[in-house]
Short mmCIF file of C-alpha atoms in Angstrom, two decimals:
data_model
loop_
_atom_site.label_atom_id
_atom_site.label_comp_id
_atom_site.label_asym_id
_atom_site.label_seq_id
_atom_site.Cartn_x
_atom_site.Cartn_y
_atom_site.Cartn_z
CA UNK A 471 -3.74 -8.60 17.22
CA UNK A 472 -3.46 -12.34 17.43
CA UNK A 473 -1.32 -14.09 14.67
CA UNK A 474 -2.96 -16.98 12.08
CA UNK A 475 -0.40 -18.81 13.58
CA UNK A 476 -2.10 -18.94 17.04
CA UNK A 477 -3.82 -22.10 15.08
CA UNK A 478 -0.91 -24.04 15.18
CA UNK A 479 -0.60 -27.10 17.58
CA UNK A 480 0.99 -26.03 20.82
CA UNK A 481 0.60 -22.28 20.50
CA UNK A 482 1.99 -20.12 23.62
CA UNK A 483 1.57 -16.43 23.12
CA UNK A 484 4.50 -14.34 24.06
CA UNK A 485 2.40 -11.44 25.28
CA UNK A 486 2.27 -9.53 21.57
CA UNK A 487 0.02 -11.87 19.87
CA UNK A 488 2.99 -14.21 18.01
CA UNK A 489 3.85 -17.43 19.43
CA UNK A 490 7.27 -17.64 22.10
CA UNK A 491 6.96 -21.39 21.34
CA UNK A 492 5.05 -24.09 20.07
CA UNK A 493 5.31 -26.52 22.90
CA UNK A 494 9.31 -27.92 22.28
CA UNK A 495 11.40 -24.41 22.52
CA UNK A 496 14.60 -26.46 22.20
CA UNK A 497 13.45 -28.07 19.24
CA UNK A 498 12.77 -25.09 17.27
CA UNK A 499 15.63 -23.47 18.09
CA UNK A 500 17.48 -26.39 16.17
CA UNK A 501 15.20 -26.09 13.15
CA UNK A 502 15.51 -22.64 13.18
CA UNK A 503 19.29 -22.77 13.73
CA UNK A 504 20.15 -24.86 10.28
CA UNK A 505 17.56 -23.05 8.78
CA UNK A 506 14.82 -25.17 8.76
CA UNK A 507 11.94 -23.09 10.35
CA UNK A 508 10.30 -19.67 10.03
CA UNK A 509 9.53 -17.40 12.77
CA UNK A 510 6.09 -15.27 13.04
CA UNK A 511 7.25 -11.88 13.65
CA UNK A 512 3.80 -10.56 12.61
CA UNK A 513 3.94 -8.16 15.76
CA UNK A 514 6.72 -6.08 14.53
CA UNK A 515 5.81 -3.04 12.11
CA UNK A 516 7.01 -1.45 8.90
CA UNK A 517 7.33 2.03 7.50
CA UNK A 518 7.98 3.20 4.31
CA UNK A 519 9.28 6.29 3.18
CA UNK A 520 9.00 7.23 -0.55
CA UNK A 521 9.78 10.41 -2.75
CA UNK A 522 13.31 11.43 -4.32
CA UNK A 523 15.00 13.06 -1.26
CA UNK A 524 14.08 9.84 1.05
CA UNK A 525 17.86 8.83 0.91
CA UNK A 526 19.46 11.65 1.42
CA UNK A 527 17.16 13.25 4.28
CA UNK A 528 17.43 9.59 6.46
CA UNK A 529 20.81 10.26 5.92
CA UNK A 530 20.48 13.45 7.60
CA UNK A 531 18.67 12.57 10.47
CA UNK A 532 20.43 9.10 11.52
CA UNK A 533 23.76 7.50 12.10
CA UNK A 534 24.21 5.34 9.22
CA UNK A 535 25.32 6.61 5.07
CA UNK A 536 22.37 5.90 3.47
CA UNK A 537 22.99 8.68 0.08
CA UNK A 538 23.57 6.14 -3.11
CA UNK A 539 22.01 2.67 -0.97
CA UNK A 540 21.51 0.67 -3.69
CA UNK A 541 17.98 -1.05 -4.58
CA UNK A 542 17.80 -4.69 -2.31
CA UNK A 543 20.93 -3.80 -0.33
CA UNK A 544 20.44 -4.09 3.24
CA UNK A 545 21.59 -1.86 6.17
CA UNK A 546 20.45 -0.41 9.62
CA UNK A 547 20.38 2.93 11.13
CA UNK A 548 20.24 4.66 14.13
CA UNK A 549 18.09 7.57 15.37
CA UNK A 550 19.83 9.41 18.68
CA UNK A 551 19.23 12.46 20.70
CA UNK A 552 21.33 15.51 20.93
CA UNK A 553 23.87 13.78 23.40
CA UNK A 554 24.06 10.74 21.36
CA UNK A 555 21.61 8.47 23.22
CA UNK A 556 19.48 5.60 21.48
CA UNK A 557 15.97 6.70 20.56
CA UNK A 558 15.16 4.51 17.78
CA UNK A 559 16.35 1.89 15.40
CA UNK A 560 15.79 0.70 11.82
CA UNK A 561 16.29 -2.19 9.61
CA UNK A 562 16.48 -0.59 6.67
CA UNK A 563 16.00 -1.96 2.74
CA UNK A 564 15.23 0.42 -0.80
CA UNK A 565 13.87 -1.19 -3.61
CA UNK A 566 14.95 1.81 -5.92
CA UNK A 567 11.26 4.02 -5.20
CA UNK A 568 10.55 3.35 -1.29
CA UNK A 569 12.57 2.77 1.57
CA UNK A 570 11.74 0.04 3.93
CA UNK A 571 12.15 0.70 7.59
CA UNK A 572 11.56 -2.73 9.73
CA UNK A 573 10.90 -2.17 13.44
CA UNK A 574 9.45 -3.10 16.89
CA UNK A 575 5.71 -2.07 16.94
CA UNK A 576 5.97 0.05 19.80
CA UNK A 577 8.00 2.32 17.16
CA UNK A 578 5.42 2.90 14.56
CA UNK A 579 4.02 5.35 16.10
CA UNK A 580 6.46 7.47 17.39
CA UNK A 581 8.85 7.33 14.54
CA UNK A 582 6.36 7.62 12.04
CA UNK A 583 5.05 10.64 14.08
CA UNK A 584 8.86 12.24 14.22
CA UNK A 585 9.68 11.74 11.06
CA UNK A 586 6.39 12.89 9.84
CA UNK A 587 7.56 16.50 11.56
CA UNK A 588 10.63 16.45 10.30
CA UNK A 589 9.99 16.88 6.73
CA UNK A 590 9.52 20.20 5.80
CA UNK A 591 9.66 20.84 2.15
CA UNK A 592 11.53 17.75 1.50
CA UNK A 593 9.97 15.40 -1.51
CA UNK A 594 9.26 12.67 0.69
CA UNK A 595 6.01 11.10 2.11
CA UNK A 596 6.27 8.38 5.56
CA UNK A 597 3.82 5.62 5.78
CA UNK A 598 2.52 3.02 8.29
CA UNK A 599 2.50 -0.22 6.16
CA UNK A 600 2.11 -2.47 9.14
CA UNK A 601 -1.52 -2.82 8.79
CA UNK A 602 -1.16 -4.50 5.18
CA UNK A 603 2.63 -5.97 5.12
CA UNK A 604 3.93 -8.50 7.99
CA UNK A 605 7.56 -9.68 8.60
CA UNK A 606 9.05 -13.58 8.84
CA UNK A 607 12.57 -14.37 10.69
CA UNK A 608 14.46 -16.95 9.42
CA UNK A 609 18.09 -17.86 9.21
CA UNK A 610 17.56 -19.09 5.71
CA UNK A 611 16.86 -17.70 2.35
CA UNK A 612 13.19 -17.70 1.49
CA UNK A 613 13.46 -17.16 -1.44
CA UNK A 614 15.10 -20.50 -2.62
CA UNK A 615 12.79 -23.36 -1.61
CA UNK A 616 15.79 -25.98 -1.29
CA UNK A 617 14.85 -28.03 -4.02
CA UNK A 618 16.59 -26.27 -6.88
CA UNK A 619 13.40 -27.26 -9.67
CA UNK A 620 12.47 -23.47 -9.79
CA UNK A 621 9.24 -23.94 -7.91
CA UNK A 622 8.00 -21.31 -6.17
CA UNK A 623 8.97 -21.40 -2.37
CA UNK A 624 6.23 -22.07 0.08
CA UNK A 625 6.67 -18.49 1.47
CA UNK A 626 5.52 -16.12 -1.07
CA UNK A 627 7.97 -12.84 -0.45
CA UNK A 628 6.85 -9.45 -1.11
CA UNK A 629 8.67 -7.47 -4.44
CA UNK A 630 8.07 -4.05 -5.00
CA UNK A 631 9.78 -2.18 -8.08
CA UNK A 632 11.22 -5.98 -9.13
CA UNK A 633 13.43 -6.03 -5.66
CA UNK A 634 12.47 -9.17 -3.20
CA UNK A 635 11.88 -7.18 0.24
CA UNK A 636 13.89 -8.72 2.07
CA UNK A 637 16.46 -7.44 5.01
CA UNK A 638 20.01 -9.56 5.07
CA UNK A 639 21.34 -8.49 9.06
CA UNK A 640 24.33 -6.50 8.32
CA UNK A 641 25.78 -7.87 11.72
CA UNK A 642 27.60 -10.51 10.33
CA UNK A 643 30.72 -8.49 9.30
CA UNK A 644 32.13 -4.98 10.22
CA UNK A 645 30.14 -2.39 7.82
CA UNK A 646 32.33 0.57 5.47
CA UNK A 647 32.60 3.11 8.28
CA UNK A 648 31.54 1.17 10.90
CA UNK A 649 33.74 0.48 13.80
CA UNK A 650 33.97 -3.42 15.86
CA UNK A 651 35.24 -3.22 19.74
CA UNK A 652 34.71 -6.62 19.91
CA UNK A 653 37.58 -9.50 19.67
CA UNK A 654 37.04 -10.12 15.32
CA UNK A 655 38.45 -13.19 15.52
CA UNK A 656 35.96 -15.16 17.35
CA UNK A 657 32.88 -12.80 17.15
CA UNK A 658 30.09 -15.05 17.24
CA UNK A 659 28.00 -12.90 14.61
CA UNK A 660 30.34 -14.44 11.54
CA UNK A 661 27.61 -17.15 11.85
CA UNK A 662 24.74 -14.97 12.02
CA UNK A 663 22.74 -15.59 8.45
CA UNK A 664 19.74 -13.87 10.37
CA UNK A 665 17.22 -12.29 7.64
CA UNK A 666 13.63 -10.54 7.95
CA UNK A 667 11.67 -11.23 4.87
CA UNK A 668 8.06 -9.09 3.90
CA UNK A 669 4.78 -10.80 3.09
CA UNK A 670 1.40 -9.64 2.68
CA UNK A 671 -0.38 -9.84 5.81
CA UNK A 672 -3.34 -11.65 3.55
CA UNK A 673 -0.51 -13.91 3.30
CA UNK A 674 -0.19 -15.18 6.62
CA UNK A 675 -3.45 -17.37 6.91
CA UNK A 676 -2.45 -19.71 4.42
CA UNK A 677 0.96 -19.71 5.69
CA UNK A 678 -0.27 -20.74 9.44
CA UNK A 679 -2.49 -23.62 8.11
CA UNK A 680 0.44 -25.41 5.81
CA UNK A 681 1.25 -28.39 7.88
CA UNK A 682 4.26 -28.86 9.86
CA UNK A 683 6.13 -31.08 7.09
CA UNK A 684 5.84 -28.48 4.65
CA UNK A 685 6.49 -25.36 6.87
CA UNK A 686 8.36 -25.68 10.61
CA UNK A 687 7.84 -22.78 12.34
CA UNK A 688 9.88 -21.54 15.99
CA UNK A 689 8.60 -19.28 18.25
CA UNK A 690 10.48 -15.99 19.51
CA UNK A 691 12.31 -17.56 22.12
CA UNK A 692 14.42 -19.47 19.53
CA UNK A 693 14.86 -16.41 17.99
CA UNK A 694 16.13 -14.61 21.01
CA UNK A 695 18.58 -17.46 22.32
CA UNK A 696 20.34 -17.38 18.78
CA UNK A 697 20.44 -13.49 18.84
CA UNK A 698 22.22 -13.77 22.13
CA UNK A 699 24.39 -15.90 20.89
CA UNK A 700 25.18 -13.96 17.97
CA UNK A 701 26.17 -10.91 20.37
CA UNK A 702 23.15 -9.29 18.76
CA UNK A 703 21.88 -5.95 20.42
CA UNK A 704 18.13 -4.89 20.21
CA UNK A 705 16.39 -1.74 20.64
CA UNK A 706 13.62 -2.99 22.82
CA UNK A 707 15.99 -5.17 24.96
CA UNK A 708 19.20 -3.69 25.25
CA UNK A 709 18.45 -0.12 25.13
CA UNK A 710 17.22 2.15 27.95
CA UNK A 711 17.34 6.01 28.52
CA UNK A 712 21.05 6.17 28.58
CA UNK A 713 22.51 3.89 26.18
CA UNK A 714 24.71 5.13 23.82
CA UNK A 715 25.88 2.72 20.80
CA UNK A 716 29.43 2.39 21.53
CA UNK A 717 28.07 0.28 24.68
CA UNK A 718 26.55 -2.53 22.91
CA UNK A 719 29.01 -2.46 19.97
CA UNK A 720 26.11 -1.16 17.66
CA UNK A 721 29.10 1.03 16.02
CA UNK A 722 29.97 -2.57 14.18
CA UNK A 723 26.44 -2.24 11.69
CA UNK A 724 24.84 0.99 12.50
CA UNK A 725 26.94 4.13 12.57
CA UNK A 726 28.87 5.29 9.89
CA UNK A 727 31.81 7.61 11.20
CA UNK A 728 32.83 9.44 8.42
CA UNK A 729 29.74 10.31 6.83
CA UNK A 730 28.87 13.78 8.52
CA UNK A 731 26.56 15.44 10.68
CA UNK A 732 23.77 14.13 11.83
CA UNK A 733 21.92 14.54 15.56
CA UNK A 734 24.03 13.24 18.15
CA UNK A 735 27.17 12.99 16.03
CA UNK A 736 29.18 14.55 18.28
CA UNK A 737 28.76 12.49 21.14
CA UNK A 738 29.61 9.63 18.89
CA UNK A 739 33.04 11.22 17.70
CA UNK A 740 34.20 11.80 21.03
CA UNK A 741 33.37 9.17 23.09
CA UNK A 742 34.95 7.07 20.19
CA UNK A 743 37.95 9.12 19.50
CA UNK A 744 38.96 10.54 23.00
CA UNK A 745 36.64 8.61 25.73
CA UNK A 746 35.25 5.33 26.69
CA UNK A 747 31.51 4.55 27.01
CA UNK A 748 30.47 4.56 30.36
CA UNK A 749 29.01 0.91 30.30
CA UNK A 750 29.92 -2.00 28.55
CA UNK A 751 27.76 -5.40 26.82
CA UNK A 752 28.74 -8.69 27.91
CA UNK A 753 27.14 -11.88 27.73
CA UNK A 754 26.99 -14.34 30.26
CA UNK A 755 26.57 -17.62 31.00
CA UNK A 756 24.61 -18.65 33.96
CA UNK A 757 24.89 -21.67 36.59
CA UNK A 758 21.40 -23.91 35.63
CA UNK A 759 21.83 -25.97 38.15
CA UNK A 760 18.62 -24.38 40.25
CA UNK A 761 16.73 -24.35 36.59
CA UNK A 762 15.97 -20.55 37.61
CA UNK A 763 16.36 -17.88 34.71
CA UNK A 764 16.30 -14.34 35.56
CA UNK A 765 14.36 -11.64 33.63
CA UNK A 766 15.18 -8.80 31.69
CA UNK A 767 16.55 -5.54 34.55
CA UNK A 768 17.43 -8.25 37.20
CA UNK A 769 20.56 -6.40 38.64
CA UNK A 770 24.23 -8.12 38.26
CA UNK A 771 26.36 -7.79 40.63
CA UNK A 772 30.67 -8.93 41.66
CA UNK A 773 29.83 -12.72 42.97
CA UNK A 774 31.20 -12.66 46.70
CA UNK A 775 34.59 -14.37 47.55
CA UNK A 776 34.45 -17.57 49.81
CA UNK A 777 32.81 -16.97 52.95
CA UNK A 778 32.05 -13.85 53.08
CA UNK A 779 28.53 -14.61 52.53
CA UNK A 780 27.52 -16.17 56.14
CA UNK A 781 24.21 -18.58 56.00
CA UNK A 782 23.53 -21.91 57.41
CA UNK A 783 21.48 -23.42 54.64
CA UNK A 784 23.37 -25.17 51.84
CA UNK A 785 22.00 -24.14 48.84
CA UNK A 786 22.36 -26.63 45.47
CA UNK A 787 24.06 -25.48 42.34
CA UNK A 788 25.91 -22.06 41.95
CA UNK A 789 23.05 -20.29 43.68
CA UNK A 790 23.68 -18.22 46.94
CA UNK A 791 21.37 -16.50 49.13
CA UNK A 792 22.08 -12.87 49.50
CA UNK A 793 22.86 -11.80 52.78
CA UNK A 794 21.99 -7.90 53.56
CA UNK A 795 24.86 -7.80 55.56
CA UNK A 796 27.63 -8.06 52.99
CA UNK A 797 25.25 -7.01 50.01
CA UNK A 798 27.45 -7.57 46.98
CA UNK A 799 28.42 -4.54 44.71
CA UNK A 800 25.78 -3.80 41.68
CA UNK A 801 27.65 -3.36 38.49
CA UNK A 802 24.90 -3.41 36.07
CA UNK A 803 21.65 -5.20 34.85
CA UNK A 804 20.34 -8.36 32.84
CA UNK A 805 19.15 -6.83 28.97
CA UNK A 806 17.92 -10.12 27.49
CA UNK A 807 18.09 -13.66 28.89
CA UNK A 808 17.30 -17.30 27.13
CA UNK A 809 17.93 -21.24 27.23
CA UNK A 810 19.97 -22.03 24.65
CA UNK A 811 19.97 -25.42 23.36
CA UNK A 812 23.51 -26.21 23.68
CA UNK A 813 24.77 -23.39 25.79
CA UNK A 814 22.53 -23.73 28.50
CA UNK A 815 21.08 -20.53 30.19
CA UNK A 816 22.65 -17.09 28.48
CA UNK A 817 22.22 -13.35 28.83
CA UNK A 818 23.09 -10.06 27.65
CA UNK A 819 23.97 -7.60 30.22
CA UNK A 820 24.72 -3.73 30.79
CA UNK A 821 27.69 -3.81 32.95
CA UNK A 822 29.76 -0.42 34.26
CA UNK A 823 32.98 -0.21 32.39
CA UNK A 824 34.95 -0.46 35.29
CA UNK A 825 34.22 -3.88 36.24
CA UNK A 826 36.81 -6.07 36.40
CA UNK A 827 37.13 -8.49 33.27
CA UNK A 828 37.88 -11.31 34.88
CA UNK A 829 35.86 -11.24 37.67
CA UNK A 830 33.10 -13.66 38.50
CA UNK A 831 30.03 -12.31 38.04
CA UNK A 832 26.47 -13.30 39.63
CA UNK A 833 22.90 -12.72 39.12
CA UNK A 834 20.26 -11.66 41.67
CA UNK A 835 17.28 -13.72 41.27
CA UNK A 836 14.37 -13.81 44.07
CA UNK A 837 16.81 -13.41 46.51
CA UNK A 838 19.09 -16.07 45.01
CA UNK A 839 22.38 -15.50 43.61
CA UNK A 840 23.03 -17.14 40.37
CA UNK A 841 26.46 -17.49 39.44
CA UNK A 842 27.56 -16.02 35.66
CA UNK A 843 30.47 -16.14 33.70
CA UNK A 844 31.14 -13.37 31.95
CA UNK A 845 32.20 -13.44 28.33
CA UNK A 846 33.58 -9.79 26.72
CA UNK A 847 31.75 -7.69 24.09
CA UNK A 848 32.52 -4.45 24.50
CA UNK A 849 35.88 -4.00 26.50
CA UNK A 850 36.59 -2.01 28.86
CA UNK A 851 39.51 -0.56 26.78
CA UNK A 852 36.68 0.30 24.30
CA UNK A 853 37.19 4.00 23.01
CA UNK A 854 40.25 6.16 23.10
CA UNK A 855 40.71 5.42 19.26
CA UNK A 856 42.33 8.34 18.18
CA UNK A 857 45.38 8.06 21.11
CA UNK A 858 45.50 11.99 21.93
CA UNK A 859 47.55 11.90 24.88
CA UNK A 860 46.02 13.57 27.80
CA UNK A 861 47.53 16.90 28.50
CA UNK A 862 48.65 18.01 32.10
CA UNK A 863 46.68 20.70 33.50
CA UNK A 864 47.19 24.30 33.48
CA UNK A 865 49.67 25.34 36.59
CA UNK A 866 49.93 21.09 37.67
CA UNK A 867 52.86 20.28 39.24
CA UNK A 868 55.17 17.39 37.86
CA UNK A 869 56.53 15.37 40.68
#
């Protein structure tokens, strides 16, 4: 499916039919920044679940308190296996009739499917609406055109049962029973007004062919720099087979830890109250002096001290080649990775708890090393909330 927007001047596809720019990334990732540009996220998909026992049986099933979610209030939830690993995540919004779950196409299917099986004689029905109902980004409100006359704003937002459909990120503040590892003081998602709003997919046509003036649009990698700024994990980035949410901080907006049981609870409750998670999120910036970016799974590993990395060549910038005699130490993998317009290259990464905070970090990139700072998400501290001191073993000697 290619987007009406593919009409716009300077279209570059992204590889799902939307556009990753529209010739000037940097550009658009100002606009969209203060607010002043839309993104096409017509590639995404939404389900809807409707019936009197949606609310209660979401709760259920996911991590999030959803029982008593009132009509146009946003939230997100979580959908994990029986050891508490990430299967699937929702945006979720209830206008009072339906909920509204928001989420990467590649999960239409299979969480429509799951859910779908999982109701039983529950009074609820699951729907694909994707075919009919597209999302816009923006980190503005739509529904307010700016000019404060009461016109009607140039994008013409979805309502069903008198609520405006549309999804405020939670991720901007610690949610009730959520839990934060990260530093609150300077968490970089108090500035994330990030918001998915619904429009008919009939919609979208006369959308694309509004001219610029009226309606600035920014492709997906605007989108994705500011979400790495903002700390901001993502199901299809961040998450693999193993991930867990205490790892990417996803406790902050999307688990509720006093609500109950639900599948994987347990795993949550312990690694929280008595553990650590086994790997970390930290973002880091990179050394652009070789104007190289890496892509998503490129492996991270300890950057080598001073000459221990024997080679003749001088290489410019921060980049090093890597020598398979003193082959640095992995510690973990590139998630998401982006130019941002005034931080320069960025990335999320999946690092092993263990690694040291402070250490200087590097990226391996076509053989190249590119240096990266690493600034702390998750700690490695992360965990261990309840303080149960650790008991000595049965028949252990005290020395």
């Amino acid at each position: 499916m290619v987007s009406p927007f593919s009409s716009r001047d300077g279209f570059v596809d992204d590889g799902s039919g939307v556009a990753a720019h529209y010739g000037n990334p940097l550009g658009e990732q100002r606009l969209l920044a203060r607010g002043a540009a839309i993104v096409d996220l017509s590639d995404r998909g939404v389900l809807t679940v409707t019936g009197p026992d949606r609310l209660s049986w979401l709760n259920s099933l996911t991590s999030q308190a959803l029982v008593g979610l009132a009509p146009g209030v946003s939230t997100e939830t979580l959908l994990l296996d029986a050891n508490g690993r990430l299967e699937h995540a929702a945006r979720v919004l209830d206008d009072g009739e339906t909920s509204w779950l928001l989420v990467d196409r590649s999960e239409v299917a299979p969480l429509g499917t799951w859910l779908d099986r999982m109701r039983f004689m529950l009074r609820v029905e699951v729907a694909d609406r994707t075919g009919d109902v597209a999302t816009i980004g923006s980190m503005h409100d739509l529904l307010d055109d700016g000019d404060g006359d009461g016109t009607v704003p140039l994008v013409p937002v979805l309502t069903s049962h008198d609520t405006a459909l549309v999804w405020v990120d939670p991720w901007h503040e610690v949610t009730v029973g959520g839990h934060s590892y990260a530093d609150s003081d300077r968490h970089p998602g108090h500035d994330w007004t990030y918001r998915e709003s619904l429009v008919r997919r009939s919609d979208l046509d006369a959308l694309a062919a509004l001219p610029a003036e009226r309606l600035a649009v920014a492709g997906t990698l605007a989108l994705e720099a500011l979400r790495i700024e903002a700390w901001r994990p993502r199901l299809s980035t961040e998450v693999d087979e193993r991930t867990i949410p205490h790892e990417l901080d996803w406790m902050r907006s999307a688990v509720h830890l006093t609500k109950g049981c639900y599948r994987g609870q347990e795993t949550v409750a312990k690694v929280h109250n008595i553990g650590h998670p086994p790997r970390r999120l930290v973002m880091l910036h990179l050394d652009g002096s070789d104007g190289v970016l890496p892509e998503r799974g490129a492996e991270v590993v300890l950057a080598p001290v001073a000459g221990s990395v024997p080679d003749e060549s001088d290489t410019a910038g921060g980049a090093e080649p890597v020598a398979e005699a003193t082959a640095p130490r992995s510690v973990g993998h590139v998630t998401s990775v982006a130019l941002h317009h005034e931080l320069g290259p960025v990335a999320l990464a999946l690092v092993k708890r263990g690694t040291d905070e402070s250490a200087p970090l590097a990226v391996v990139v076509d053989g190249l090393m590119i240096a990266a700072a690493q600034e702390i998400v998750v700690p490695a501290s992360a965990g261990a909330a309840a303080g149960v001191p650790r008991l000595p073993r049965l028949g252990a000697v005290r020395r």
